[in-house]
Tab-separated table of C-alpha atoms in Angstrom:
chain	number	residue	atom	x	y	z
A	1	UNK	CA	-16.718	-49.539	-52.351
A	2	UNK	CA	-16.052	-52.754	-50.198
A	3	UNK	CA	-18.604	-55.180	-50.633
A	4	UNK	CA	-19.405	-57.264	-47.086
A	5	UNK	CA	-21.867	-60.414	-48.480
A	6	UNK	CA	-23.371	-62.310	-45.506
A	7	UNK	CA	-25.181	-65.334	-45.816
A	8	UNK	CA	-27.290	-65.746	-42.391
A	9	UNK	CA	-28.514	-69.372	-41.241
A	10	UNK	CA	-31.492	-69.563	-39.947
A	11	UNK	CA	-33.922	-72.946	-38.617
A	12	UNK	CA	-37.105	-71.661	-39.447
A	13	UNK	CA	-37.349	-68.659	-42.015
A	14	UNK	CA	-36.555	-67.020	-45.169
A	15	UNK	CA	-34.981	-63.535	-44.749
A	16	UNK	CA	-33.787	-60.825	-47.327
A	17	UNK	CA	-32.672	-57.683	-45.896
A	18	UNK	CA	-30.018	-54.681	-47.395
A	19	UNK	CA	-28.101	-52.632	-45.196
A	20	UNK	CA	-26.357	-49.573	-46.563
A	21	UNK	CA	-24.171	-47.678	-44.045
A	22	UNK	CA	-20.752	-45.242	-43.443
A	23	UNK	CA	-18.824	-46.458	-40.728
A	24	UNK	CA	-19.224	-43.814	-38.021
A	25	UNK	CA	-16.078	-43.613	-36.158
A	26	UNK	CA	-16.139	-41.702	-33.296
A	27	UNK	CA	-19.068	-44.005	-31.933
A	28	UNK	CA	-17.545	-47.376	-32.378
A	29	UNK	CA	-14.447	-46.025	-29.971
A	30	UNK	CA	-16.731	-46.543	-27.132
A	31	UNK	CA	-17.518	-50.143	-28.318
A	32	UNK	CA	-14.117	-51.769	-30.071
A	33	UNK	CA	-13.860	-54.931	-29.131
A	34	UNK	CA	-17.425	-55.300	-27.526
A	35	UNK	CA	-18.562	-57.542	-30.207
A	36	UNK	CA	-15.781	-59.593	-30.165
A	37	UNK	CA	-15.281	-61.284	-26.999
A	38	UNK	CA	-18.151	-62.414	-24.755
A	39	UNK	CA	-16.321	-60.763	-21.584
A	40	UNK	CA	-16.713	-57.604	-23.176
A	41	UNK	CA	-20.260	-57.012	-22.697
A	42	UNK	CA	-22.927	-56.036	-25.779
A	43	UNK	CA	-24.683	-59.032	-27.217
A	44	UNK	CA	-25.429	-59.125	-30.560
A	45	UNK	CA	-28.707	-58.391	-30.653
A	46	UNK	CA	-28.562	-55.188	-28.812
A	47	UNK	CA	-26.817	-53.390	-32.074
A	48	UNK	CA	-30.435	-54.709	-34.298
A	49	UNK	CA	-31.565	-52.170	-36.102
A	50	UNK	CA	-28.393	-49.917	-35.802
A	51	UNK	CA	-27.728	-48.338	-38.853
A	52	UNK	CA	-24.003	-48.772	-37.806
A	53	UNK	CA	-22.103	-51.595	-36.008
A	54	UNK	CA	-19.113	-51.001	-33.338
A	55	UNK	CA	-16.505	-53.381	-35.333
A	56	UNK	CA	-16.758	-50.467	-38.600
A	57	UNK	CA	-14.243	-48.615	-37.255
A	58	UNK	CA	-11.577	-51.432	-38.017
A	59	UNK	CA	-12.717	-50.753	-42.080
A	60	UNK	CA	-10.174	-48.215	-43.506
A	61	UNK	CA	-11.635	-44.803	-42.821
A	62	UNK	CA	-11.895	-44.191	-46.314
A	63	UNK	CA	-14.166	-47.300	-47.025
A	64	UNK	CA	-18.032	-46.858	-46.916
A	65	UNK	CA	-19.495	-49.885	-46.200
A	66	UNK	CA	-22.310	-52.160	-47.694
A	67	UNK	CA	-23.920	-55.155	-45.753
A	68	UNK	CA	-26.454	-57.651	-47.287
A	69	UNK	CA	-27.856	-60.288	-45.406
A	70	UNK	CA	-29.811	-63.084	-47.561
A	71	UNK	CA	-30.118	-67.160	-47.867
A	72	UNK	CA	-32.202	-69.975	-46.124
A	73	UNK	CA	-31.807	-72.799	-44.398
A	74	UNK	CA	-33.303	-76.010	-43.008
A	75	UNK	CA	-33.734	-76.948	-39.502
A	76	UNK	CA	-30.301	-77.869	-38.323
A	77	UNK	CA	-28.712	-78.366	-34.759
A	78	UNK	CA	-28.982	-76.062	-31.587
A	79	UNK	CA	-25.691	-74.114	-32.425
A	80	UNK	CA	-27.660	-72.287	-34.860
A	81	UNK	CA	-31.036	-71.367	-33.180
A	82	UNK	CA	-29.882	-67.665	-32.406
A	83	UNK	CA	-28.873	-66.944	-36.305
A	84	UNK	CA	-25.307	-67.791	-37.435
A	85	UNK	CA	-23.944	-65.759	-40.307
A	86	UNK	CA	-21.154	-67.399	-42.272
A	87	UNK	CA	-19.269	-64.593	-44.456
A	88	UNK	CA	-16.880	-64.416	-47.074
A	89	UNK	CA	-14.044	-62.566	-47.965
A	90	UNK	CA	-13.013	-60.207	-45.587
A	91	UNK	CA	-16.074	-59.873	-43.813
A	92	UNK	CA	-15.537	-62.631	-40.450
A	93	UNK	CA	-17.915	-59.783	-38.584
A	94	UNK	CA	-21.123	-61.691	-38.128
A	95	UNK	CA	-18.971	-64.819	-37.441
A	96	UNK	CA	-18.117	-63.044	-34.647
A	97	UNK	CA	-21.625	-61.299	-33.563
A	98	UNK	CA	-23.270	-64.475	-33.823
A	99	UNK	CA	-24.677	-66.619	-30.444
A	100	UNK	CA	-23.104	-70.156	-30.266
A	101	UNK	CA	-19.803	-69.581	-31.074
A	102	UNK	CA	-17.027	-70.659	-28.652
A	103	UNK	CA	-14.393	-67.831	-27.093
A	104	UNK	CA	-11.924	-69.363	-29.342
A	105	UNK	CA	-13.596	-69.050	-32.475
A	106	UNK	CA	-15.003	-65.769	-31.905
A	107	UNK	CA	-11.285	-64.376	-31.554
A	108	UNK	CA	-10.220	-66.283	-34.803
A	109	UNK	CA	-12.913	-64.452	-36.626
A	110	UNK	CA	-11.912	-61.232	-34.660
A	111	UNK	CA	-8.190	-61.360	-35.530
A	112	UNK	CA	-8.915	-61.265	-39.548
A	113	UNK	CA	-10.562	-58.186	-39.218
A	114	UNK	CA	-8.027	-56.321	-36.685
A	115	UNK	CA	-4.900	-57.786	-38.047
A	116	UNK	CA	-5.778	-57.600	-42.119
A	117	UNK	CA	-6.428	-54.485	-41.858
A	118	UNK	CA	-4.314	-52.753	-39.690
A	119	UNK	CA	-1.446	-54.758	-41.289
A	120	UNK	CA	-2.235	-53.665	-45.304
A	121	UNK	CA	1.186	-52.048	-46.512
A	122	UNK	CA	-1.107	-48.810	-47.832
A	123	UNK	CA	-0.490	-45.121	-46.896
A	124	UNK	CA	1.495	-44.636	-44.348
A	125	UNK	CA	0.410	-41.408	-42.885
A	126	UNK	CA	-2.957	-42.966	-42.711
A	127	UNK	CA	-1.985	-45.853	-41.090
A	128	UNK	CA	-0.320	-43.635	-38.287
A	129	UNK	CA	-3.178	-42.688	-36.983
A	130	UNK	CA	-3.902	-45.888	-35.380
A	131	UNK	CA	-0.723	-46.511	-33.783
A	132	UNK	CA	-0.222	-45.234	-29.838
A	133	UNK	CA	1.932	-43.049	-30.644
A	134	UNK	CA	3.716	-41.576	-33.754
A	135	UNK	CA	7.072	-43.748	-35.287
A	136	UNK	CA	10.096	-43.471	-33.862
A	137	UNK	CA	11.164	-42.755	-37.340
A	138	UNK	CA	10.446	-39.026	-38.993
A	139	UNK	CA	7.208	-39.821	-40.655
A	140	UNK	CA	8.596	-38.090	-43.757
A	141	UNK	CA	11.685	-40.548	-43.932
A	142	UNK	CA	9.113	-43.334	-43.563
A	143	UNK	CA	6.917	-41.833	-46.727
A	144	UNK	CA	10.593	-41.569	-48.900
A	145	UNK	CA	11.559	-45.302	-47.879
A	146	UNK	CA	8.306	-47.155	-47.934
A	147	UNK	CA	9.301	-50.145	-49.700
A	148	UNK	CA	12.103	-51.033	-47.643
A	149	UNK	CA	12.343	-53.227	-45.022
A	150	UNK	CA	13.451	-51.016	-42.132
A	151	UNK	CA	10.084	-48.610	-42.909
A	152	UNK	CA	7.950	-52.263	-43.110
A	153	UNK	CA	8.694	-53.408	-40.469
A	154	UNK	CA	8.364	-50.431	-37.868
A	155	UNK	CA	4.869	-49.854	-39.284
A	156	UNK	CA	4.552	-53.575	-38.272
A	157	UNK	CA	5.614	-53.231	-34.942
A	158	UNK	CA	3.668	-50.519	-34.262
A	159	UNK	CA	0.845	-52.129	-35.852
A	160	UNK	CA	0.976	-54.947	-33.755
A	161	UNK	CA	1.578	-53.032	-30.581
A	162	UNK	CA	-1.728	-50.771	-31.022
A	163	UNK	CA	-3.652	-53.566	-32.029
A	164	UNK	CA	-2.847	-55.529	-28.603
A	165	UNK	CA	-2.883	-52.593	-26.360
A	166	UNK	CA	-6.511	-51.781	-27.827
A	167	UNK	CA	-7.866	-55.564	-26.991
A	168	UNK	CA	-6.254	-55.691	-23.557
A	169	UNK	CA	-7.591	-52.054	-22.665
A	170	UNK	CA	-10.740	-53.489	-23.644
A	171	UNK	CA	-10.746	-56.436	-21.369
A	172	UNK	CA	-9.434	-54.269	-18.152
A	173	UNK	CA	-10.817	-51.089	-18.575
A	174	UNK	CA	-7.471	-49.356	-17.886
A	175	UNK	CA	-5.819	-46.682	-20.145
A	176	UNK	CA	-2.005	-47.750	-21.215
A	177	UNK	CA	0.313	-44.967	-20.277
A	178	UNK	CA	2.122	-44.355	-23.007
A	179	UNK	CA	6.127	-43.533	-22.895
A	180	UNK	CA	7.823	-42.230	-25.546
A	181	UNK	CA	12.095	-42.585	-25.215
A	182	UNK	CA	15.238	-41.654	-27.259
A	183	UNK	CA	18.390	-43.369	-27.337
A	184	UNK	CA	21.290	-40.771	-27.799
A	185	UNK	CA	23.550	-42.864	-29.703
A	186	UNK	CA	20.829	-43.047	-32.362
A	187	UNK	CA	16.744	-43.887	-32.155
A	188	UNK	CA	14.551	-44.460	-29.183
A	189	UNK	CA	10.840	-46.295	-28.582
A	190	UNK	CA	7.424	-46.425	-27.602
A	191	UNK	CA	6.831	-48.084	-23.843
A	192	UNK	CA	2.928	-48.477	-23.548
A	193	UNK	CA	2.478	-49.857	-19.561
A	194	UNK	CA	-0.517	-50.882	-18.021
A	195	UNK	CA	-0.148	-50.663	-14.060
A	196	UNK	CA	-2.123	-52.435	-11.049
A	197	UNK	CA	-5.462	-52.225	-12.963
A	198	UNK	CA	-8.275	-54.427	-12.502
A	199	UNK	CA	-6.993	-57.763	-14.818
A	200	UNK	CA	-3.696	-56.824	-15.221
A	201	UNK	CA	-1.171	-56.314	-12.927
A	202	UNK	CA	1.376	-55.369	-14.972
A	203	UNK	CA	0.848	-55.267	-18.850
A	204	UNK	CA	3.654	-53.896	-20.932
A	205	UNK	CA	3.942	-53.536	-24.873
A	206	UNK	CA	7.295	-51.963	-26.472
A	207	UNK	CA	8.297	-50.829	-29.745
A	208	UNK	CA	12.037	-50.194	-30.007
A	209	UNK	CA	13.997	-48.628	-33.380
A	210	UNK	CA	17.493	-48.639	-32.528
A	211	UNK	CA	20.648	-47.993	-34.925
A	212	UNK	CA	24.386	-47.193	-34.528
A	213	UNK	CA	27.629	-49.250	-33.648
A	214	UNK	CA	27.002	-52.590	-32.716
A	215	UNK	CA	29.091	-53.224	-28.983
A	216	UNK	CA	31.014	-55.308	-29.058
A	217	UNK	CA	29.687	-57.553	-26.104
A	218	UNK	CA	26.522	-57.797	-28.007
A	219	UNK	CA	29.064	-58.463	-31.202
A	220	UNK	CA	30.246	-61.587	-29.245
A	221	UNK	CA	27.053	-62.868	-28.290
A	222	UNK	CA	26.044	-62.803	-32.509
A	223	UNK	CA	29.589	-64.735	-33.433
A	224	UNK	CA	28.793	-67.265	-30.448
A	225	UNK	CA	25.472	-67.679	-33.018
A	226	UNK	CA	27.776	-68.285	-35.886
A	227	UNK	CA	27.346	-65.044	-37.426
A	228	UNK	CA	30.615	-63.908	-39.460
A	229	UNK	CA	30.566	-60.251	-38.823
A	230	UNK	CA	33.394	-58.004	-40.553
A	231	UNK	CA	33.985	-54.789	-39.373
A	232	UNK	CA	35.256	-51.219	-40.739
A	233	UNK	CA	37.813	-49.979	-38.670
A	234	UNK	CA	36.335	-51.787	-35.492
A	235	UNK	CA	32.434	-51.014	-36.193
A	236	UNK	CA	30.081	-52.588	-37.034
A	237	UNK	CA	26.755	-50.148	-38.296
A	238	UNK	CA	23.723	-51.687	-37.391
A	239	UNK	CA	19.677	-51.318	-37.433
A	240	UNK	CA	17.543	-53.523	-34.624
A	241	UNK	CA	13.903	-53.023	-34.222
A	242	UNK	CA	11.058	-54.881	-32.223
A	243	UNK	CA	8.284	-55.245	-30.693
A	244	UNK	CA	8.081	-56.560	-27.245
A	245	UNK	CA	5.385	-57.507	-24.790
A	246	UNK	CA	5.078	-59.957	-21.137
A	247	UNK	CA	1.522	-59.354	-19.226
A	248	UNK	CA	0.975	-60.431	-16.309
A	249	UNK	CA	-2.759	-60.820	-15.115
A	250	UNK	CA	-3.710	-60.389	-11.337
A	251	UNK	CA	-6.168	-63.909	-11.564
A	252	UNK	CA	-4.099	-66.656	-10.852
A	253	UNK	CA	-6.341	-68.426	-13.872
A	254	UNK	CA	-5.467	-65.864	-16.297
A	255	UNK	CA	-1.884	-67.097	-17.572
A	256	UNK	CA	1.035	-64.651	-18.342
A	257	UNK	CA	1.992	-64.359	-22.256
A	258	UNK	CA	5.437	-63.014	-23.787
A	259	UNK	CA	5.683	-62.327	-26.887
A	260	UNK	CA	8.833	-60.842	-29.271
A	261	UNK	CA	9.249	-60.110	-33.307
A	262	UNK	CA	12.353	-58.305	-34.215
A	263	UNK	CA	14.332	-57.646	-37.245
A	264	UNK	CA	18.099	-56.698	-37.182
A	265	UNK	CA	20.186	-55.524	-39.902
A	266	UNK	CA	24.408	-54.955	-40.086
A	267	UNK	CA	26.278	-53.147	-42.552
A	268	UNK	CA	29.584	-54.956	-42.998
A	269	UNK	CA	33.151	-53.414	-44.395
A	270	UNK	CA	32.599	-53.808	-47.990
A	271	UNK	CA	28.623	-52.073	-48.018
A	272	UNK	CA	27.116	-55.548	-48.002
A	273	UNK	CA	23.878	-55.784	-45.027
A	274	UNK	CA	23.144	-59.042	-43.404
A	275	UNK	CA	19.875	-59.080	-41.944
A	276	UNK	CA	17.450	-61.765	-40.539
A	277	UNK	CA	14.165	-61.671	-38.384
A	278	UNK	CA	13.628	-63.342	-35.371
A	279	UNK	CA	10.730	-63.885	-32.365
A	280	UNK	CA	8.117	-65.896	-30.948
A	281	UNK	CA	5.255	-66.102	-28.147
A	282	UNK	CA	4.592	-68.608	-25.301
A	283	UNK	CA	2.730	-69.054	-22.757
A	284	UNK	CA	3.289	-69.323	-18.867
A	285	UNK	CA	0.199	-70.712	-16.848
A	286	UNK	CA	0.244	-70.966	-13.076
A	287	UNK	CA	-2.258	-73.523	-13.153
A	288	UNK	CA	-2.505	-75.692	-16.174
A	289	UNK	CA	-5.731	-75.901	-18.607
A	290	UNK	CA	-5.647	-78.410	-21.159
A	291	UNK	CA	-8.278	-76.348	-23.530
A	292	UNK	CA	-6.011	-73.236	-23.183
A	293	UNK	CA	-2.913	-75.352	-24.010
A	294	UNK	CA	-4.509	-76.583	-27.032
A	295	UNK	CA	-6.214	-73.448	-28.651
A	296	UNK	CA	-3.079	-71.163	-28.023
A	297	UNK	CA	-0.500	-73.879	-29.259
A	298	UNK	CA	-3.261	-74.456	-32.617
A	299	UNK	CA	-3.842	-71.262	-33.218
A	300	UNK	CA	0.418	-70.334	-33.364
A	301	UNK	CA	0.083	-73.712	-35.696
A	302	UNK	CA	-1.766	-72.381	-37.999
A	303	UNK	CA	0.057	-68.956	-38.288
A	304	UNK	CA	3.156	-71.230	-39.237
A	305	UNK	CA	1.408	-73.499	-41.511
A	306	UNK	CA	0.453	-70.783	-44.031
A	307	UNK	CA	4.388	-70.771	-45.078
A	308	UNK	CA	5.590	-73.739	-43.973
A	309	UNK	CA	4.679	-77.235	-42.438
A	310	UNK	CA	8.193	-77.719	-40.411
A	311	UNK	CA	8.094	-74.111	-39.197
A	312	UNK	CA	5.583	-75.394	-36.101
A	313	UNK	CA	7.486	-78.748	-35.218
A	314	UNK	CA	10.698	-76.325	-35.557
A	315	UNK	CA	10.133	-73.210	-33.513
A	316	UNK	CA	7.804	-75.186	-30.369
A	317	UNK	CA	11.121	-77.424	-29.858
A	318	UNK	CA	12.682	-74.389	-30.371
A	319	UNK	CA	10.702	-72.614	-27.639
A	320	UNK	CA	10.893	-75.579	-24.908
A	321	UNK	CA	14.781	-75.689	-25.285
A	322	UNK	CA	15.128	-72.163	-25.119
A	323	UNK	CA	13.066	-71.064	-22.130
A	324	UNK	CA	14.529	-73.021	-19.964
A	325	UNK	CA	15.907	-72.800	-16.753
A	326	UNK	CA	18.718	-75.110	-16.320
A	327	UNK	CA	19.337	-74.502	-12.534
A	328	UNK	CA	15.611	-75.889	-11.902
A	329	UNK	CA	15.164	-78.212	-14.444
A	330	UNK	CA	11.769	-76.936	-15.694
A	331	UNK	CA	10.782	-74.925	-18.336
A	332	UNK	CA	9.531	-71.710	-17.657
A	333	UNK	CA	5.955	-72.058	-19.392
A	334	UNK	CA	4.002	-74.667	-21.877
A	335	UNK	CA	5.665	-73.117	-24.862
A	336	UNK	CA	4.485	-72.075	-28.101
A	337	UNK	CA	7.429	-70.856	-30.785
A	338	UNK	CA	10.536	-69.000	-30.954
A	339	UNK	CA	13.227	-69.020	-33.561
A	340	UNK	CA	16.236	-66.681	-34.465
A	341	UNK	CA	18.404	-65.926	-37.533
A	342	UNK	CA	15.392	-66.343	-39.985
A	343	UNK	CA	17.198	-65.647	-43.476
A	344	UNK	CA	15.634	-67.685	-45.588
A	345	UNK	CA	13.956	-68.383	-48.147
A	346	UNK	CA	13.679	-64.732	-49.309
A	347	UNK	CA	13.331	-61.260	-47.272
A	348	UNK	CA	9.924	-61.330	-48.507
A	349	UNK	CA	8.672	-64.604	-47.660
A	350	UNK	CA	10.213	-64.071	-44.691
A	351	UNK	CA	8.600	-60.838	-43.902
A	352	UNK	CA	5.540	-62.313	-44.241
A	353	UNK	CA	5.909	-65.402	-41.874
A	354	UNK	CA	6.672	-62.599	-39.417
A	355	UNK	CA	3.782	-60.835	-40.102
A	356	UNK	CA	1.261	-64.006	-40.063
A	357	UNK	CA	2.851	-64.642	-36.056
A	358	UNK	CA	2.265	-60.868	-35.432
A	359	UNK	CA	-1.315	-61.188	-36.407
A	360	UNK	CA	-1.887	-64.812	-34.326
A	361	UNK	CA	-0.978	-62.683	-30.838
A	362	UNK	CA	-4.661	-61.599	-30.136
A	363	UNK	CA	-6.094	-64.512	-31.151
A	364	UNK	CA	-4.352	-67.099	-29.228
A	365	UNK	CA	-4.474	-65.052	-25.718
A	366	UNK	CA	-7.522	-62.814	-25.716
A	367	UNK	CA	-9.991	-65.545	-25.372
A	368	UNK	CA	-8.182	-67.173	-23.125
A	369	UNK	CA	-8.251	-63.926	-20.796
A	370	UNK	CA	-12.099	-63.594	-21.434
A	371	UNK	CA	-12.692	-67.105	-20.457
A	372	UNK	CA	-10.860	-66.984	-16.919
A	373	UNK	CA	-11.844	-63.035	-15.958
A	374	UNK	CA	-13.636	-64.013	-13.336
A	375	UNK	CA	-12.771	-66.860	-12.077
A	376	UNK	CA	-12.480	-66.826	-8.108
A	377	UNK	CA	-9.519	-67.869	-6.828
A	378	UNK	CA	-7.857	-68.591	-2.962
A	379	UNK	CA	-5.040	-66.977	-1.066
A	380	UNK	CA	-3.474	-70.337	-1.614
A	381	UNK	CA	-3.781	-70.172	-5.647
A	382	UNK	CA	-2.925	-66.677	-5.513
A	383	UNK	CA	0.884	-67.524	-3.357
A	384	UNK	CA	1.348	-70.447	-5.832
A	385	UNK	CA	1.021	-67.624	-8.455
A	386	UNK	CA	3.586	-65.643	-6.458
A	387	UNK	CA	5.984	-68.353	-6.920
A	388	UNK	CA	5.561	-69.010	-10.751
A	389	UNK	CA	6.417	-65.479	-11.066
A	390	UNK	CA	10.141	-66.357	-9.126
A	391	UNK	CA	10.708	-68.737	-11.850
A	392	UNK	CA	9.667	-65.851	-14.905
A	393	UNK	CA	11.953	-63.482	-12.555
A	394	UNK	CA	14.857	-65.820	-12.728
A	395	UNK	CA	14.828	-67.109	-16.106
A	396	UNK	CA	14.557	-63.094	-17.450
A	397	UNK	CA	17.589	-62.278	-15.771
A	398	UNK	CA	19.575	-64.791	-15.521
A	399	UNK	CA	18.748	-66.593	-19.273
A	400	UNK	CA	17.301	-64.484	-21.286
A	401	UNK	CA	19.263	-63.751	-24.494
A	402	UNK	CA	16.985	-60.228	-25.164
A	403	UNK	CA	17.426	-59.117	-21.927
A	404	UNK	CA	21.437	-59.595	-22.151
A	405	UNK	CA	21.075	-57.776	-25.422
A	406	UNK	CA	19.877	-54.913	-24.062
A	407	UNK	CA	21.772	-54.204	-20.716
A	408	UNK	CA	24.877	-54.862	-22.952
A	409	UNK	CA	23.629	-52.302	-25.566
A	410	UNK	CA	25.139	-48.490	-24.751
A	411	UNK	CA	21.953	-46.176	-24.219
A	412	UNK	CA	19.469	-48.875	-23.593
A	413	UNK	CA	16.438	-47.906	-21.438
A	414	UNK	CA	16.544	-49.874	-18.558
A	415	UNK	CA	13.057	-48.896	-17.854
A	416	UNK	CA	11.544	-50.936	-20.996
A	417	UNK	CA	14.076	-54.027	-20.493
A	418	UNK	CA	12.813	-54.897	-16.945
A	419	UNK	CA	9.742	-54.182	-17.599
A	420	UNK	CA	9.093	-58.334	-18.609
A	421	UNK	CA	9.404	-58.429	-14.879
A	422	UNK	CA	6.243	-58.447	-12.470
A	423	UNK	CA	5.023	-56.236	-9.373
A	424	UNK	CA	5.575	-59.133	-6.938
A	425	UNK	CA	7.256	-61.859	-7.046
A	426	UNK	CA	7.503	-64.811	-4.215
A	427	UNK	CA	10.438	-67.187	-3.081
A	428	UNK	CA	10.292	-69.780	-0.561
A	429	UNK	CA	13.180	-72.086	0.352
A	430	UNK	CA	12.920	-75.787	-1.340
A	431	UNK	CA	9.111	-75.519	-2.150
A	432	UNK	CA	7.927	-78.464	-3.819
A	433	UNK	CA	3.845	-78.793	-4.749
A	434	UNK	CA	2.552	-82.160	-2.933
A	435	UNK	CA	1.833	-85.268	-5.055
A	436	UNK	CA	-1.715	-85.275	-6.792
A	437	UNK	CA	-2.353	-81.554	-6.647
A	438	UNK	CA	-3.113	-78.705	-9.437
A	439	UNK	CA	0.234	-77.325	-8.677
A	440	UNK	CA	2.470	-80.762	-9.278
A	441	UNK	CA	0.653	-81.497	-12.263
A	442	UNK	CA	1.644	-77.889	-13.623
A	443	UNK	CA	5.277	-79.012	-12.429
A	444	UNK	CA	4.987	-82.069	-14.655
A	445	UNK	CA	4.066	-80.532	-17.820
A	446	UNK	CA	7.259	-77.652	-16.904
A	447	UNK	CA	9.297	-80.458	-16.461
A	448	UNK	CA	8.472	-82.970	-19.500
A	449	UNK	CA	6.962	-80.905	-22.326
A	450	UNK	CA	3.575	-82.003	-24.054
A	451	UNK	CA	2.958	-82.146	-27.755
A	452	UNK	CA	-0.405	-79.984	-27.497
A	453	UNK	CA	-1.620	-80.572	-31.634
């Protein structure tokens, strides 16, 4: 049995209470999430005296749960009045129930419970039944090669693409139609697309499992990367799988967010596999908010800092050199990490950096959603917006090295690769923000990159 311990803060009085209960699934459904960001409606104190809470369902399903609340405490500041449980171990809930606690925190709290569990390496079929859809990969071949990498790392992806789907769904309201595609030469993936809903105007998450002959256009592109690739008889067997997300909110306020984690493997002539990991996630505001800038860029920091100190110095240089657009001079967002060719120090270790990014996604852009929801915003605000999106356009197509990558792949879905690009889109001929405005001092961070921690 798990064992949740909470220690509740209170100004005034001494409480001891015991709360015994079975998560009861099909009830918390209706409420995931609700507890976890303020935009998403219930206060805490409308689930006192529930025998069960919305967040159980994130427990394993075959966990029964145990809750005690005890402790005292003086009189202490105002952030406390309403009750403020500090917990250990696994259990971040009341964290995350409690009045006083910032958007920010409330989502860091929020992201041990969704990502911990949803990410323990356990039973697979189990762990299937969270995902949107079933693996690209037979289920049974998944049970017979658990332990290696290929199997880890599609439950990952898929992982991290139900987990995100669920928190945005929560925050729109929408339902994420969900595509499943094969690739004739050899695997297929999982689109998920939310369309012209009431945040998002276009919200897309995709899993890909791909495997077969590596073309040789996309066999250049690796060599330009110093890879030494050596073929049998001209191919060149290979394994690439991802996951793969850009949303773009209707709310001018609301800023778009990409994020990519991938993992490629090659077979070479003699039997020998190379393999390395590779991703990232940044940030593209149309206006610019220095709060925003500095949770999402700390929260990535963090993430990095559990395996490495360089790792967040590394991959945010990493990120402003790489989205870039050269014919504008600007970068296309604020940042946040990206790095490629990860082969070091171990598969392992390296596995698990990727997994500690995968887990930071709903964490550093969720409460930044539920802050800005409902903002108002002009017509003017919303055709700046417009043109932000040219730049995200342009830099997609024209730079993007993923993009490439897949148009240059044989089979790819064409559907899944453009879907990084928006609804609408604006251009106007030499635009350029006047001096002193919200717009030129976005221009000035795009153009000279901030250190944000």
């Amino acid at each position: 049995m798990l064992t949740i311990t909470l220690t509740r803060l209170q100004t005034t009085t001494k409480s001891t209470a015991r709360i015994r209960f079975k998560p009861i699934w099909e009830a918390a459904l209706h409420h995931q999430g609700a507890d976890l960001y303020p935009c998403l409606g219930r206060p805490y104190s409308s689930f006192r005296g529930q025998t069960s809470l919305p967040f159980s369902k994130w427990f394993p399903r075959f966990v029964s749960t145990r809750l005690m609340s005890h402790g005292t405490a003086k009189a202490t500041s105002g952030r406390y009045r309403k009750g403020l449980f500090l917990v250990t171990g696994a259990a971040t809930v009341a964290g995350i129930l409690a009045a006083g606690v910032s958007h920010f925190q409330r989502a860091e709290m929020a992201s041990r419970i969704i990502m911990q569990t949803e990410t323990d390496e356990g039973d697979i079929l189990e762990r299937c039944k969270s995902f949107m859809s079933a693996p690209v990969t037979d289920v049974e071949v998944l049970q017979q090669r658990k332990d290696q990498m290929t199997t880890r790392m599609e439950m990952l992806i898929l992982e991290t693409q139900a987990a995100f789907c669920k928190a945005l769904a929560q925050v729109d309201g929408g339902t994420f139609k969900v595509d499943r595609w094969q690739r004739k030469e050899g695997g297929g993936g999982i689109s998920c697309v939310l369309q012209d809903s009431k945040v998002f105007e276009k919200a897309g998450v995709n899993v890909s499992v791909v495997m077969g002959n590596l073309p040789e256009e996309a066999a250049k592109q690796m060599r330009s990367r110093g890879k030494v690739l050596k073929a049998k008889d001209g191919k060149l067997p290979f394994c690439a799988m991802g996951v793969s997300s850009v949303i773009h909110p209707k709310n001018p306020h609301i800023p778009t967010v990409h994020f990519n984690y991938r993992y490629f493997e090659i077979e070479e002539a003699d039997g020998t596999k190379q393999w390395w990991f590779g991703g990232g996630t940044d940030l593209t505001p149309t206006y610019l908010d220095q709060e925003d800038a500095v949770h999402f860029h700390a929260t990535l920091k963090k993430a990095c800092d559990e395996h490495h100190p360089q790792y967040y110095p590394d991959f945010k240089k990493w990120c402003d050199r790489y989205f870039y657009i050269n014919h504008r001079n600007e970068r296309r967002g604020i940042g946040g990490i990206f790095f490629d060719d990860l082969d070091s120090p171990s598969q392992e270790e390296a596995f698990a950096f990727v997994k500690s990014c995968a887990r930071s996604v709903v964490p550093c852009y969720l409460p930044i959603v539920c802050k800005h929801v409902d903002d108002s915003f002009s017509p003017e605000q919303k055709a700046w917006q417009q043109l932000r999106r040219g730049r995200y356009v342009e830099f997609n197509l024209v730079y993007d090295r993923g993009t490439k990558f897949g148009l240059a792949t044989p089979g790819s879905r064409i559907e899944s690769i453009l879907m990084s690009l928006p609804l609408t889109a604006r251009w106007e001929y030499m635009h350029e923000p006047p001096k002193g405005t919200k717009e030129a001092e976005m221009m000035e961070v795009l153009r000279d990159p901030k250190e944000w921690v």
